[in-house]
PDB file of C-alpha atoms and ligand atoms in Angstrom:
ATOM      1  CA  MET A   1      -9.528  50.329 -10.329  1.00  0.00           C
ATOM      2  CA  ARG A   2      -5.815  50.260 -11.033  1.00  0.00           C
ATOM      3  CA  GLY A   3      -4.280  46.883 -11.965  1.00  0.00           C
ATOM      4  CA  SER A   4      -2.900  46.235  -8.480  1.00  0.00           C
ATOM      5  CA  ALA A   5      -6.262  47.046  -6.897  1.00  0.00           C
ATOM      6  CA  ILE A   6      -7.992  44.545  -9.208  1.00  0.00           C
ATOM      7  CA  VAL A   7      -5.453  41.888  -8.235  1.00  0.00           C
ATOM      8  CA  ALA A   8      -5.925  42.731  -4.557  1.00  0.00           C
ATOM      9  CA  ALA A   9      -9.702  42.455  -4.907  1.00  0.00           C
ATOM     10  CA  ALA A  10      -9.326  39.092  -6.637  1.00  0.00           C
ATOM     11  CA  PHE A  11      -7.101  37.812  -3.818  1.00  0.00           C
ATOM     12  CA  ALA A  12      -9.574  39.065  -1.223  1.00  0.00           C
ATOM     13  CA  ALA A  13     -12.355  37.101  -2.961  1.00  0.00           C
ATOM     14  CA  LEU A  14     -10.166  33.979  -2.983  1.00  0.00           C
ATOM     15  CA  ALA A  15      -9.203  34.457   0.645  1.00  0.00           C
ATOM     16  CA  SER A  16     -12.829  34.667   1.732  1.00  0.00           C
ATOM     17  CA  ALA A  17     -13.702  31.518  -0.243  1.00  0.00           C
ATOM     18  CA  ALA A  18     -10.794  29.425   1.065  1.00  0.00           C
ATOM     19  CA  PRO A  19     -11.567  29.105   4.801  1.00  0.00           C
ATOM     20  CA  ALA A  20     -15.027  27.546   4.257  1.00  0.00           C
ATOM     21  CA  ALA A  21     -13.526  24.887   1.997  1.00  0.00           C
ATOM     22  CA  ARG A  22     -10.770  24.162   4.490  1.00  0.00           C
ATOM     23  CA  ILE A  23     -13.188  23.876   7.401  1.00  0.00           C
ATOM     24  CA  GLU A  24     -15.245  21.403   5.399  1.00  0.00           C
ATOM     25  CA  GLU A  25     -12.142  19.321   4.716  1.00  0.00           C
ATOM     26  CA  ARG A  26     -11.250  19.253   8.391  1.00  0.00           C
ATOM     27  CA  ALA A  27     -14.726  18.299   9.626  1.00  0.00           C
ATOM     28  CA  THR A  28     -13.496  14.714   9.986  1.00  0.00           C
ATOM     29  CA  THR A  29      -9.938  13.575  10.580  1.00  0.00           C
ATOM     30  CA  PRO A  30      -9.363  10.787   8.076  1.00  0.00           C
ATOM     31  CA  THR A  31      -7.913   7.457   9.134  1.00  0.00           C
ATOM     32  CA  VAL A  32      -5.556   5.283   7.114  1.00  0.00           C
ATOM     33  CA  TYR A  33      -6.289   1.539   7.209  1.00  0.00           C
ATOM     34  CA  LEU A  34      -3.598  -0.900   6.114  1.00  0.00           C
ATOM     35  CA  ALA A  35      -4.420  -4.289   4.556  1.00  0.00           C
ATOM     36  CA  GLY A  36      -1.529  -6.615   3.871  1.00  0.00           C
ATOM     37  CA  ASP A  37       0.624  -9.536   4.992  1.00  0.00           C
ATOM     38  CA  SER A  38       3.519 -10.085   7.431  1.00  0.00           C
ATOM     39  CA  THR A  39       5.806  -7.657   5.591  1.00  0.00           C
ATOM     40  CA  MET A  40       3.365  -4.928   6.724  1.00  0.00           C
ATOM     41  CA  ALA A  41       1.894  -6.437   9.918  1.00  0.00           C
ATOM     42  CA  LEU A  42       2.650  -5.792  13.569  1.00  0.00           C
ATOM     43  CA  GLY A  43       5.296  -8.326  14.563  1.00  0.00           C
ATOM     44  CA  GLY A  44       6.418  -8.866  10.974  1.00  0.00           C
ATOM     45  CA  GLY A  45       7.623 -12.407  10.357  1.00  0.00           C
ATOM     46  CA  GLY A  46       8.681 -13.190  13.922  1.00  0.00           C
ATOM     47  CA  THR A  47      11.426 -12.302  16.400  1.00  0.00           C
ATOM     48  CA  GLY A  48      13.782  -9.566  15.254  1.00  0.00           C
ATOM     49  CA  THR A  49      11.504  -8.421  12.427  1.00  0.00           C
ATOM     50  CA  GLN A  50       8.753  -5.847  12.084  1.00  0.00           C
ATOM     51  CA  GLY A  51       6.219  -4.947   9.415  1.00  0.00           C
ATOM     52  CA  TRP A  52       6.596  -1.591   7.648  1.00  0.00           C
ATOM     53  CA  GLY A  53       2.986  -0.668   8.480  1.00  0.00           C
ATOM     54  CA  GLU A  54       4.144   0.006  12.042  1.00  0.00           C
ATOM     55  CA  TYR A  55       6.373   2.874  10.827  1.00  0.00           C
ATOM     56  CA  LEU A  56       3.979   4.723   8.533  1.00  0.00           C
ATOM     57  CA  LYS A  57       2.487   6.740  11.397  1.00  0.00           C
ATOM     58  CA  TYR A  58       5.749   8.632  11.882  1.00  0.00           C
ATOM     59  CA  SER A  59       5.359  10.238   8.457  1.00  0.00           C
ATOM     60  CA  LEU A  60       1.657  11.125   8.565  1.00  0.00           C
ATOM     61  CA  SER A  61      -0.388  13.689  10.445  1.00  0.00           C
ATOM     62  CA  ILE A  62      -3.448  11.381  10.595  1.00  0.00           C
ATOM     63  CA  PRO A  63      -3.980   8.068  12.440  1.00  0.00           C
ATOM     64  CA  VAL A  64      -2.873   4.771  10.927  1.00  0.00           C
ATOM     65  CA  VAL A  65      -4.670   1.528  11.807  1.00  0.00           C
ATOM     66  CA  ASN A  66      -2.575  -1.454  10.796  1.00  0.00           C
ATOM     67  CA  LYS A  67      -4.930  -4.317   9.849  1.00  0.00           C
ATOM     68  CA  ALA A  68      -2.261  -6.364   8.075  1.00  0.00           C
ATOM     69  CA  ILE A  69      -2.123 -10.019   9.099  1.00  0.00           C
ATOM     70  CA  ALA A  70       0.813 -12.382   8.671  1.00  0.00           C
ATOM     71  CA  GLY A  71       0.354 -15.219   6.213  1.00  0.00           C
ATOM     72  CA  ARG A  72      -2.503 -13.665   4.252  1.00  0.00           C
ATOM     73  CA  SER A  73      -2.949 -13.340   0.502  1.00  0.00           C
ATOM     74  CA  ALA A  74      -5.461 -11.249  -1.435  1.00  0.00           C
ATOM     75  CA  ARG A  75      -7.606 -14.395  -1.412  1.00  0.00           C
ATOM     76  CA  SER A  76      -7.418 -15.413   2.241  1.00  0.00           C
ATOM     77  CA  TYR A  77      -7.698 -11.797   3.448  1.00  0.00           C
ATOM     78  CA  SER A  78     -10.913 -11.534   1.381  1.00  0.00           C
ATOM     79  CA  VAL A  79     -12.360 -14.932   2.235  1.00  0.00           C
ATOM     80  CA  GLU A  80     -11.765 -14.484   5.962  1.00  0.00           C
ATOM     81  CA  GLY A  81     -13.729 -11.216   5.818  1.00  0.00           C
ATOM     82  CA  HIS A  82     -10.922  -8.789   6.643  1.00  0.00           C
ATOM     83  CA  PHE A  83     -11.645  -6.447   3.723  1.00  0.00           C
ATOM     84  CA  ALA A  84     -15.321  -6.475   4.742  1.00  0.00           C
ATOM     85  CA  GLU A  85     -14.277  -5.622   8.296  1.00  0.00           C
ATOM     86  CA  ILE A  86     -12.387  -2.559   7.028  1.00  0.00           C
ATOM     87  CA  ALA A  87     -15.274  -1.651   4.702  1.00  0.00           C
ATOM     88  CA  ALA A  88     -17.583  -1.566   7.716  1.00  0.00           C
ATOM     89  CA  LEU A  89     -15.222   0.913   9.421  1.00  0.00           C
ATOM     90  CA  VAL A  90     -14.301   3.323   6.616  1.00  0.00           C
ATOM     91  CA  LYS A  91     -15.863   6.747   6.396  1.00  0.00           C
ATOM     92  CA  PRO A  92     -15.733   9.161   3.476  1.00  0.00           C
ATOM     93  CA  GLU A  93     -12.207  10.637   3.057  1.00  0.00           C
ATOM     94  CA  ASP A  94     -10.527   7.705   4.852  1.00  0.00           C
ATOM     95  CA  PHE A  95      -7.742   5.813   3.104  1.00  0.00           C
ATOM     96  CA  VAL A  96      -7.135   2.101   2.614  1.00  0.00           C
ATOM     97  CA  VAL A  97      -3.673   0.901   1.603  1.00  0.00           C
ATOM     98  CA  ILE A  98      -3.682  -2.588   0.072  1.00  0.00           C
ATOM     99  CA  GLU A  99      -0.440  -4.530  -0.486  1.00  0.00           C
ATOM    100  CA  PHE A 100      -0.339  -8.267  -1.168  1.00  0.00           C
ATOM    101  CA  GLY A 101       1.753 -10.728  -3.161  1.00  0.00           C
ATOM    102  CA  HIS A 102       4.063 -12.689  -0.859  1.00  0.00           C
ATOM    103  CA  ASN A 103       1.438 -15.390  -0.179  1.00  0.00           C
ATOM    104  CA  ASP A 104      -0.502 -15.210  -3.450  1.00  0.00           C
ATOM    105  CA  GLY A 105       1.723 -17.339  -5.662  1.00  0.00           C
ATOM    106  CA  GLY A 106       2.007 -21.084  -5.738  1.00  0.00           C
ATOM    107  CA  SER A 107      -0.242 -23.613  -7.334  1.00  0.00           C
ATOM    108  CA  LEU A 108      -3.758 -24.732  -6.409  1.00  0.00           C
ATOM    109  CA  THR A 109      -2.791 -28.301  -7.367  1.00  0.00           C
ATOM    110  CA  PRO A 110      -2.169 -30.852  -6.040  1.00  0.00           C
ATOM    111  CA  THR A 111      -2.851 -29.143  -2.708  1.00  0.00           C
ATOM    112  CA  ASP A 112      -4.737 -25.894  -2.168  1.00  0.00           C
ATOM    113  CA  ASN A 113      -3.165 -24.094   0.798  1.00  0.00           C
ATOM    114  CA  GLY A 114      -6.114 -21.668   1.032  1.00  0.00           C
ATOM    115  CA  ARG A 115      -3.928 -18.740  -0.061  1.00  0.00           C
ATOM    116  CA  SER A 116      -2.942 -19.151  -3.725  1.00  0.00           C
ATOM    117  CA  ASP A 117      -5.153 -17.154  -6.073  1.00  0.00           C
ATOM    118  CA  CYS A 118      -6.740 -18.447  -9.242  1.00  0.00           C
ATOM    119  CA  PRO A 119      -4.083 -17.816 -11.945  1.00  0.00           C
ATOM    120  CA  GLY A 120      -4.669 -14.963 -14.362  1.00  0.00           C
ATOM    121  CA  SER A 121      -5.612 -11.326 -14.163  1.00  0.00           C
ATOM    122  CA  GLY A 122      -9.266 -11.261 -15.167  1.00  0.00           C
ATOM    123  CA  ASP A 123     -12.527 -12.872 -14.119  1.00  0.00           C
ATOM    124  CA  GLU A 124     -11.253 -16.470 -14.242  1.00  0.00           C
ATOM    125  CA  THR A 125     -12.415 -18.684 -11.364  1.00  0.00           C
ATOM    126  CA  CYS A 126     -10.968 -21.903  -9.951  1.00  0.00           C
ATOM    127  CA  ASN A 127     -12.443 -24.707  -7.876  1.00  0.00           C
ATOM    128  CA  THR A 128     -10.588 -26.934  -5.433  1.00  0.00           C
ATOM    129  CA  ASP A 129     -11.606 -29.287  -2.659  1.00  0.00           C
ATOM    130  CA  VAL A 130     -10.973 -26.356  -0.273  1.00  0.00           C
ATOM    131  CA  GLN A 131     -13.029 -23.660  -2.028  1.00  0.00           C
ATOM    132  CA  GLN A 132     -15.254 -23.053  -5.045  1.00  0.00           C
ATOM    133  CA  ASP A 133     -15.042 -19.897  -7.146  1.00  0.00           C
ATOM    134  CA  ILE A 134     -11.543 -18.820  -6.165  1.00  0.00           C
ATOM    135  CA  LEU A 135     -10.850 -15.480  -7.879  1.00  0.00           C
ATOM    136  CA  THR A 136      -7.724 -13.952  -9.393  1.00  0.00           C
ATOM    137  CA  TYR A 137      -5.531 -11.479  -7.491  1.00  0.00           C
ATOM    138  CA  PRO A 138      -6.871  -8.445  -9.403  1.00  0.00           C
ATOM    139  CA  ALA A 139     -10.473  -9.624  -8.925  1.00  0.00           C
ATOM    140  CA  TYR A 140     -10.059  -9.742  -5.129  1.00  0.00           C
ATOM    141  CA  LEU A 141      -8.423  -6.316  -5.043  1.00  0.00           C
ATOM    142  CA  ILE A 142     -10.937  -4.730  -7.424  1.00  0.00           C
ATOM    143  CA  ASP A 143     -13.854  -6.083  -5.338  1.00  0.00           C
ATOM    144  CA  ALA A 144     -12.300  -4.612  -2.195  1.00  0.00           C
ATOM    145  CA  ALA A 145     -11.492  -1.276  -3.872  1.00  0.00           C
ATOM    146  CA  LYS A 146     -15.083  -1.043  -5.190  1.00  0.00           C
ATOM    147  CA  ASN A 147     -16.392  -1.514  -1.696  1.00  0.00           C
ATOM    148  CA  PHE A 148     -14.068   1.102  -0.189  1.00  0.00           C
ATOM    149  CA  THR A 149     -14.512   3.720  -2.920  1.00  0.00           C
ATOM    150  CA  SER A 150     -18.310   3.290  -2.895  1.00  0.00           C
ATOM    151  CA  ARG A 151     -18.121   4.384   0.741  1.00  0.00           C
ATOM    152  CA  GLY A 152     -16.161   7.495  -0.210  1.00  0.00           C
ATOM    153  CA  ALA A 153     -12.782   6.153   0.864  1.00  0.00           C
ATOM    154  CA  ARG A 154      -9.597   6.504  -1.172  1.00  0.00           C
ATOM    155  CA  VAL A 155      -7.465   3.527  -1.996  1.00  0.00           C
ATOM    156  CA  VAL A 156      -3.764   3.012  -2.573  1.00  0.00           C
ATOM    157  CA  ILE A 157      -2.794  -0.324  -4.104  1.00  0.00           C
ATOM    158  CA  ALA A 158       0.910  -1.046  -3.715  1.00  0.00           C
ATOM    159  CA  SER A 159       3.152  -3.647  -5.315  1.00  0.00           C
ATOM    160  CA  PRO A 160       4.731  -6.108  -2.843  1.00  0.00           C
ATOM    161  CA  THR A 161       8.087  -5.474  -1.189  1.00  0.00           C
ATOM    162  CA  PRO A 162      11.045  -7.334  -2.692  1.00  0.00           C
ATOM    163  CA  ASP A 163      12.796 -10.241  -1.080  1.00  0.00           C
ATOM    164  CA  ASN A 164      16.391  -9.229  -0.226  1.00  0.00           C
ATOM    165  CA  PRO A 165      17.643  -7.977  -3.602  1.00  0.00           C
ATOM    166  CA  TRP A 166      21.280  -8.477  -2.460  1.00  0.00           C
ATOM    167  CA  GLU A 167      20.726 -12.137  -1.539  1.00  0.00           C
ATOM    168  CA  THR A 168      23.115 -13.493  -4.177  1.00  0.00           C
ATOM    169  CA  GLY A 169      25.753 -10.823  -3.513  1.00  0.00           C
ATOM    170  CA  THR A 170      24.844  -9.059  -6.746  1.00  0.00           C
ATOM    171  CA  PHE A 171      21.941  -6.622  -6.758  1.00  0.00           C
ATOM    172  CA  GLU A 172      18.873  -8.076  -8.491  1.00  0.00           C
ATOM    173  CA  TYR A 173      15.394  -6.660  -8.477  1.00  0.00           C
ATOM    174  CA  GLU A 174      12.786  -7.914 -10.869  1.00  0.00           C
ATOM    175  CA  ALA A 175       9.121  -7.020 -10.444  1.00  0.00           C
ATOM    176  CA  SER A 176       6.852 -10.030 -10.000  1.00  0.00           C
ATOM    177  CA  ARG A 177       3.535 -10.421 -11.797  1.00  0.00           C
ATOM    178  CA  PHE A 178       1.855  -9.006  -8.700  1.00  0.00           C
ATOM    179  CA  THR A 179       3.326  -5.596  -9.521  1.00  0.00           C
ATOM    180  CA  THR A 180       1.554  -5.666 -12.885  1.00  0.00           C
ATOM    181  CA  TYR A 181      -1.621  -6.944 -11.219  1.00  0.00           C
ATOM    182  CA  ALA A 182      -1.551  -4.275  -8.485  1.00  0.00           C
ATOM    183  CA  ASN A 183      -1.101  -1.570 -11.116  1.00  0.00           C
ATOM    184  CA  GLN A 184      -3.938  -3.010 -13.184  1.00  0.00           C
ATOM    185  CA  SER A 185      -6.211  -3.319 -10.123  1.00  0.00           C
ATOM    186  CA  ALA A 186      -5.901   0.385  -9.304  1.00  0.00           C
ATOM    187  CA  SER A 187      -6.228   1.617 -12.872  1.00  0.00           C
ATOM    188  CA  GLY A 188     -10.033   1.505 -13.204  1.00  0.00           C
ATOM    189  CA  PHE A 189     -10.778   3.762 -10.235  1.00  0.00           C
ATOM    190  CA  ALA A 190     -10.924   7.541 -10.022  1.00  0.00           C
ATOM    191  CA  HIS A 191     -10.087   7.274  -6.318  1.00  0.00           C
ATOM    192  CA  ALA A 192      -7.430   4.568  -6.332  1.00  0.00           C
ATOM    193  CA  LYS A 193      -3.723   5.084  -6.984  1.00  0.00           C
ATOM    194  CA  PHE A 194      -0.944   2.600  -7.646  1.00  0.00           C
ATOM    195  CA  VAL A 195       2.343   2.845  -5.754  1.00  0.00           C
ATOM    196  CA  ASP A 196       5.184   0.714  -7.094  1.00  0.00           C
ATOM    197  CA  HIS A 197       6.466   0.048  -3.604  1.00  0.00           C
ATOM    198  CA  GLY A 198       8.570  -2.929  -4.715  1.00  0.00           C
ATOM    199  CA  GLN A 199      10.579  -0.819  -7.167  1.00  0.00           C
ATOM    200  CA  LEU A 200      10.953   2.067  -4.696  1.00  0.00           C
ATOM    201  CA  VAL A 201      12.319  -0.283  -2.021  1.00  0.00           C
ATOM    202  CA  GLY A 202      14.550  -1.910  -4.651  1.00  0.00           C
ATOM    203  CA  ASN A 203      15.999   1.469  -5.616  1.00  0.00           C
ATOM    204  CA  ALA A 204      16.574   2.503  -1.986  1.00  0.00           C
ATOM    205  CA  PHE A 205      18.204  -0.838  -1.103  1.00  0.00           C
ATOM    206  CA  GLN A 206      20.421  -0.722  -4.196  1.00  0.00           C
ATOM    207  CA  LYS A 207      21.744   2.641  -3.044  1.00  0.00           C
ATOM    208  CA  LEU A 208      22.382   1.424   0.520  1.00  0.00           C
ATOM    209  CA  GLY A 209      24.474  -1.539  -0.617  1.00  0.00           C
ATOM    210  CA  ALA A 210      24.780  -5.233   0.221  1.00  0.00           C
ATOM    211  CA  SER A 211      26.131  -5.188   3.765  1.00  0.00           C
ATOM    212  CA  GLU A 212      23.610  -2.736   5.166  1.00  0.00           C
ATOM    213  CA  VAL A 213      20.674  -4.337   3.367  1.00  0.00           C
ATOM    214  CA  ASP A 214      21.691  -7.913   4.336  1.00  0.00           C
ATOM    215  CA  GLY A 215      21.456  -6.654   7.927  1.00  0.00           C
ATOM    216  CA  PHE A 216      17.806  -5.712   7.324  1.00  0.00           C
ATOM    217  CA  TYR A 217      16.892  -9.394   6.795  1.00  0.00           C
ATOM    218  CA  PRO A 218      17.832 -11.110  10.086  1.00  0.00           C
ATOM    219  CA  ASN A 219      15.741 -14.312   9.703  1.00  0.00           C
ATOM    220  CA  ASP A 220      15.037 -14.956   6.047  1.00  0.00           C
ATOM    221  CA  HIS A 221      14.972 -13.110   2.721  1.00  0.00           C
ATOM    222  CA  THR A 222      11.438 -11.718   3.135  1.00  0.00           C
ATOM    223  CA  HIS A 223      10.968 -10.146   6.568  1.00  0.00           C
ATOM    224  CA  THR A 224      12.755  -6.954   7.559  1.00  0.00           C
ATOM    225  CA  SER A 225      14.250  -5.780  10.830  1.00  0.00           C
ATOM    226  CA  PRO A 226      12.749  -2.673  12.457  1.00  0.00           C
ATOM    227  CA  GLU A 227      15.478  -0.553  10.767  1.00  0.00           C
ATOM    228  CA  GLY A 228      14.680  -2.059   7.383  1.00  0.00           C
ATOM    229  CA  ALA A 229      10.934  -1.676   7.925  1.00  0.00           C
ATOM    230  CA  ALA A 230      11.345   2.038   8.708  1.00  0.00           C
ATOM    231  CA  ILE A 231      13.047   2.534   5.338  1.00  0.00           C
ATOM    232  CA  VAL A 232      10.408   0.424   3.578  1.00  0.00           C
ATOM    233  CA  ALA A 233       7.780   2.756   5.105  1.00  0.00           C
ATOM    234  CA  GLN A 234       9.700   5.858   3.987  1.00  0.00           C
ATOM    235  CA  THR A 235       9.896   4.613   0.404  1.00  0.00           C
ATOM    236  CA  PHE A 236       6.125   4.077   0.486  1.00  0.00           C
ATOM    237  CA  VAL A 237       5.716   7.711   1.514  1.00  0.00           C
ATOM    238  CA  ARG A 238       7.876   8.753  -1.429  1.00  0.00           C
ATOM    239  CA  GLY A 239       5.578   6.683  -3.646  1.00  0.00           C
ATOM    240  CA  VAL A 240       2.485   8.346  -2.194  1.00  0.00           C
ATOM    241  CA  ILE A 241       3.897  11.772  -2.983  1.00  0.00           C
ATOM    242  CA  CYS A 242       4.777  10.707  -6.523  1.00  0.00           C
ATOM    243  CA  SER A 243       1.380   9.021  -7.072  1.00  0.00           C
ATOM    244  CA  LYS A 244      -0.559  12.219  -6.365  1.00  0.00           C
ATOM    245  CA  SER A 245      -2.840  10.273  -4.029  1.00  0.00           C
ATOM    246  CA  PHE A 246      -4.838  12.563  -1.747  1.00  0.00           C
ATOM    247  CA  LEU A 247      -2.887  10.847   1.031  1.00  0.00           C
ATOM    248  CA  LYS A 248       0.080  13.074   0.157  1.00  0.00           C
ATOM    249  CA  ARG A 249      -1.723  15.999   1.823  1.00  0.00           C
ATOM    250  CA  HIS A 250      -1.262  14.211   5.134  1.00  0.00           C
ATOM    251  CA  VAL A 251       2.491  13.583   4.859  1.00  0.00           C
ATOM    252  CA  LYS A 252       4.076  15.728   7.549  1.00  0.00           C
ATOM    253  CA  ASN A 253       7.723  15.520   6.439  1.00  0.00           C
ATOM    254  CA  GLU A 254       9.357  18.000   4.103  1.00  0.00           C
ATOM    255  CA  THR A 255       9.359  16.389   0.662  1.00  0.00           C
ATOM    256  CA  SER A 256      13.065  17.165   0.280  1.00  0.00           C
ATOM    257  CA  SER A 257      13.902  15.101   3.387  1.00  0.00           C
ATOM    258  CA  ILE A 258      12.223  11.926   2.127  1.00  0.00           C
ATOM    259  CA  VAL A 259      14.390   9.143   0.684  1.00  0.00           C
ATOM    260  CA  GLY A 260      14.319   8.299  -3.007  1.00  0.00           C
ATOM    261  CA  SER A 261      12.904   9.973  -6.068  1.00  0.00           C
ATOM    262  CA  CYS A 262       9.879   9.378  -8.267  1.00  0.00           C
ATOM    263  CA  LEU A 263      10.143   6.453 -10.679  1.00  0.00           C
TER     264      LEU A 263
HETATM  265  C1  NAG B 301     -18.589  -4.573   1.445  1.00  0.00           C
HETATM  266  O1  NAG B 301     -18.417  -4.426   2.846  1.00  0.00           O
HETATM  267  C2  NAG B 301     -19.579  -4.675   3.604  1.00  0.00           C
HETATM  268  C3  NAG B 301     -19.306  -4.240   5.038  1.00  0.00           C
HETATM  269  O2  NAG B 301     -18.371  -5.026   5.664  1.00  0.00           O
HETATM  270  C4  NAG B 301     -19.952  -6.110   3.472  1.00  0.00           C
HETATM  271  O3  NAG B 301     -21.115  -6.375   4.216  1.00  0.00           O
HETATM  272  C5  NAG B 301     -20.186  -6.409   1.976  1.00  0.00           C
HETATM  273  O4  NAG B 301     -20.383  -7.799   1.842  1.00  0.00           O
HETATM  274  C6  NAG B 301     -19.006  -5.988   1.151  1.00  0.00           C
HETATM  275  N1  NAG B 301     -19.353  -6.112  -0.242  1.00  0.00           N
HETATM  276  C7  NAG B 301     -18.518  -6.620  -1.129  1.00  0.00           C
HETATM  277  C8  NAG B 301     -19.038  -6.649  -2.532  1.00  0.00           C
HETATM  278  O5  NAG B 301     -17.411  -7.015  -0.850  1.00  0.00           O
HETATM  279  C1  NAG B 302       1.382   0.760 -14.669  1.00  0.00           C
HETATM  280  O1  NAG B 302       0.396   0.983 -15.673  1.00  0.00           O
HETATM  281  C2  NAG B 302       0.635   2.108 -16.479  1.00  0.00           C
HETATM  282  C3  NAG B 302      -0.561   2.312 -17.381  1.00  0.00           C
HETATM  283  O2  NAG B 302      -0.895   1.134 -18.040  1.00  0.00           O
HETATM  284  C4  NAG B 302       1.923   1.887 -17.267  1.00  0.00           C
HETATM  285  O3  NAG B 302       2.207   3.002 -18.058  1.00  0.00           O
HETATM  286  C5  NAG B 302       3.066   1.646 -16.285  1.00  0.00           C
HETATM  287  O4  NAG B 302       4.246   1.321 -16.973  1.00  0.00           O
HETATM  288  C6  NAG B 302       2.730   0.506 -15.326  1.00  0.00           C
HETATM  289  N1  NAG B 302       3.782   0.389 -14.320  1.00  0.00           N
HETATM  290  C7  NAG B 302       4.198  -0.779 -13.859  1.00  0.00           C
HETATM  291  C8  NAG B 302       5.290  -0.730 -12.866  1.00  0.00           C
HETATM  292  O5  NAG B 302       3.725  -1.850 -14.196  1.00  0.00           O
HETATM  293  C1  NAG B 303       9.414  11.739   8.807  1.00  0.00           C
HETATM  294  O1  NAG B 303       9.977  12.165  10.036  1.00  0.00           O
HETATM  295  C2  NAG B 303       9.901  11.229  11.100  1.00  0.00           C
HETATM  296  C3  NAG B 303      10.540  11.872  12.329  1.00  0.00           C
HETATM  297  O2  NAG B 303       9.802  12.989  12.671  1.00  0.00           O
HETATM  298  C4  NAG B 303      10.608   9.949  10.748  1.00  0.00           C
HETATM  299  O3  NAG B 303      10.437   9.008  11.775  1.00  0.00           O
HETATM  300  C5  NAG B 303      10.039   9.401   9.446  1.00  0.00           C
HETATM  301  O4  NAG B 303      10.753   8.254   9.046  1.00  0.00           O
HETATM  302  C6  NAG B 303      10.111  10.461   8.353  1.00  0.00           C
HETATM  303  N1  NAG B 303       9.472   9.974   7.144  1.00  0.00           N
HETATM  304  C7  NAG B 303      10.041  10.023   5.942  1.00  0.00           C
HETATM  305  C8  NAG B 303       9.179   9.537   4.816  1.00  0.00           C
HETATM  306  O5  NAG B 303      11.153  10.428   5.717  1.00  0.00           O
END
């Protein structure tokens, strides 16, 4: 065979192998489940606001089920059984996006509000009059990610969105400890990726400037307007593409049209 014929034969072999693989991939349409707090949830933080989870569907070719619930932390979402509820639903190839932090801080003493995690990043436990064996933020997320990945699902753990970084009039974004914890939580899994959503939103909001971004926070410095939430969702999509999560296969937009750049 001449060189070009050998190449043609090789391509023919590849072409005949490809369709079977693709059919297998398409046998089930994956679903994306979202676990988070009010910054992600339907209805956001009240009138005039919306959670970014409601806008993710516009960028993906697969269904999004928003299971985020206002007021929840990694701890209360776990203890109330919401991760278990998602675990009972996930099928192999599904995705679970986990983003917490806004309700995880605070102290367990003198009053345990049922949301603050045990301080630390390892297997420390805390006891209060509300609950025994309270775990750390990473421990709750790692337990959930183990459950999801053992069922063949893929996980994205994202750092929390920033409070309005233009609040003081001067741009300020500093990652909280939950960014480090989210990164750490994802790091031990072959099928979990970290998205530094907080930094991506920070970068996008820095570019947009104070007056536009102030308008995205109609009620307080945490919850975004629908317009703000749509941008928060777009920056997440940028993060997914940069993270090399399998979820990037399901992004329908042209990469060049998506806001922001990789970190
Ligand atoms: C995993 O999820 C299942 C299904 O909801 C639940 O029954 C089980 O308790 C969970 N296991 C862990 C370790 O979280
Ligand atoms: C996430 O963890 C990786 C690996 O330890 C590290 O290189 C990276 O700087 C971390 N990123 C953030 C935002 O913490
Ligand atoms: C993708 O396009 C849709 C409109 O078709 C838009 O609503 C969405 O925000 C876009 N996503 C990104 C990440 O740019």
